[in-house]
Short mmCIF file of C-alpha atoms in Angstrom, two decimals:
data_model
loop_
_atom_site.label_atom_id
_atom_site.label_comp_id
_atom_site.label_asym_id
_atom_site.label_seq_id
_atom_site.Cartn_x
_atom_site.Cartn_y
_atom_site.Cartn_z
CA UNK A 101 -12.86 3.31 27.19
CA UNK A 102 -11.24 -0.07 27.79
CA UNK A 103 -13.66 -1.75 25.38
CA UNK A 104 -12.86 0.79 22.67
CA UNK A 105 -9.12 0.35 23.19
CA UNK A 106 -9.45 -3.43 22.94
CA UNK A 107 -11.56 -3.05 19.81
CA UNK A 108 -8.93 -0.81 18.22
CA UNK A 109 -6.21 -3.25 19.23
CA UNK A 110 -7.87 -6.13 17.38
CA UNK A 111 -9.53 -4.13 14.58
CA UNK A 112 -7.35 -1.15 13.70
CA UNK A 113 -9.21 1.53 11.77
CA UNK A 114 -6.25 2.67 9.74
CA UNK A 115 -3.99 0.80 7.41
CA UNK A 116 -0.55 2.12 6.63
CA UNK A 117 2.49 1.15 4.59
CA UNK A 118 3.97 -0.87 7.49
CA UNK A 119 1.06 -3.34 7.28
CA UNK A 120 2.40 -4.60 3.92
CA UNK A 121 5.46 -6.35 2.57
CA UNK A 122 6.55 -5.35 -0.94
CA UNK A 123 7.01 -8.45 -3.09
CA UNK A 124 7.86 -7.04 -6.52
CA UNK A 125 7.32 -4.07 -8.81
CA UNK A 126 4.88 -4.56 -11.69
CA UNK A 127 4.71 -1.06 -13.16
CA UNK A 128 6.12 2.43 -13.12
CA UNK A 129 4.63 5.75 -14.15
CA UNK A 130 5.29 9.46 -14.07
CA UNK A 131 4.77 9.88 -10.36
CA UNK A 132 4.97 6.45 -8.81
CA UNK A 133 5.30 2.70 -8.89
CA UNK A 134 2.84 -0.16 -8.65
CA UNK A 135 3.96 -3.17 -6.65
CA UNK A 136 2.54 -6.49 -5.60
CA UNK A 137 2.31 -6.36 -1.82
CA UNK A 138 1.23 -8.82 0.83
CA UNK A 139 -0.69 -7.76 3.93
CA UNK A 140 1.34 -9.06 6.83
CA UNK A 141 -1.53 -10.25 9.04
CA UNK A 142 -3.80 -11.86 6.43
CA UNK A 143 -1.19 -12.84 3.81
CA UNK A 144 -3.55 -11.51 1.11
CA UNK A 145 -1.88 -9.99 -1.93
CA UNK A 146 -2.78 -6.64 -3.47
CA UNK A 147 -1.45 -4.21 -6.04
CA UNK A 148 -0.38 -0.99 -4.36
CA UNK A 149 0.45 2.26 -6.08
CA UNK A 150 2.66 4.63 -4.19
CA UNK A 151 4.09 7.99 -5.13
CA UNK A 152 7.09 10.05 -4.16
CA UNK A 153 5.53 13.24 -2.81
CA UNK A 154 8.73 15.26 -3.13
CA UNK A 155 9.16 14.31 -6.81
CA UNK A 156 5.55 15.26 -7.53
CA UNK A 157 6.15 18.69 -6.03
CA UNK A 158 9.53 19.19 -7.74
CA UNK A 159 8.11 18.22 -11.15
CA UNK A 160 5.02 20.37 -10.63
CA UNK A 161 2.80 17.27 -11.01
CA UNK A 162 0.51 17.89 -8.02
CA UNK A 163 -2.39 18.94 -10.27
CA UNK A 164 -2.06 15.69 -12.24
CA UNK A 165 -2.12 13.62 -9.06
CA UNK A 166 -5.37 15.27 -7.97
CA UNK A 167 -6.81 14.82 -11.47
CA UNK A 168 -6.05 11.09 -11.28
CA UNK A 169 -7.70 10.95 -7.85
CA UNK A 170 -10.85 12.57 -9.23
CA UNK A 171 -10.98 10.09 -12.10
CA UNK A 172 -10.45 7.12 -9.78
CA UNK A 173 -13.26 8.36 -7.50
CA UNK A 174 -15.71 8.13 -10.41
CA UNK A 175 -14.76 4.62 -11.53
CA UNK A 176 -16.74 1.59 -10.46
CA UNK A 177 -15.28 -1.82 -11.26
CA UNK A 178 -14.93 -5.03 -9.23
CA UNK A 179 -11.14 -5.00 -9.69
CA UNK A 180 -10.67 -1.40 -8.51
CA UNK A 181 -10.74 -0.09 -4.96
CA UNK A 182 -13.39 2.57 -4.42
CA UNK A 183 -12.05 5.94 -3.32
CA UNK A 184 -14.25 8.35 -1.38
#
């Protein structure tokens, strides 16, 4: 138990929004924005897309969000993150 807790302390299994600092916006779409972000602990930079869940629901765009997810799951490219 202690070993697992120490492991999780040094190697967290989840990453959330708080692990990143937003540097600047680089794009905007129907249901979200894409920003350049920097991971706080490693200082590595990434592009992060995030969406406003409430706006997706209000605009009845939920189906489109899931369609985009399905498309992204099928793509394989070195510059894209794999989604499972």
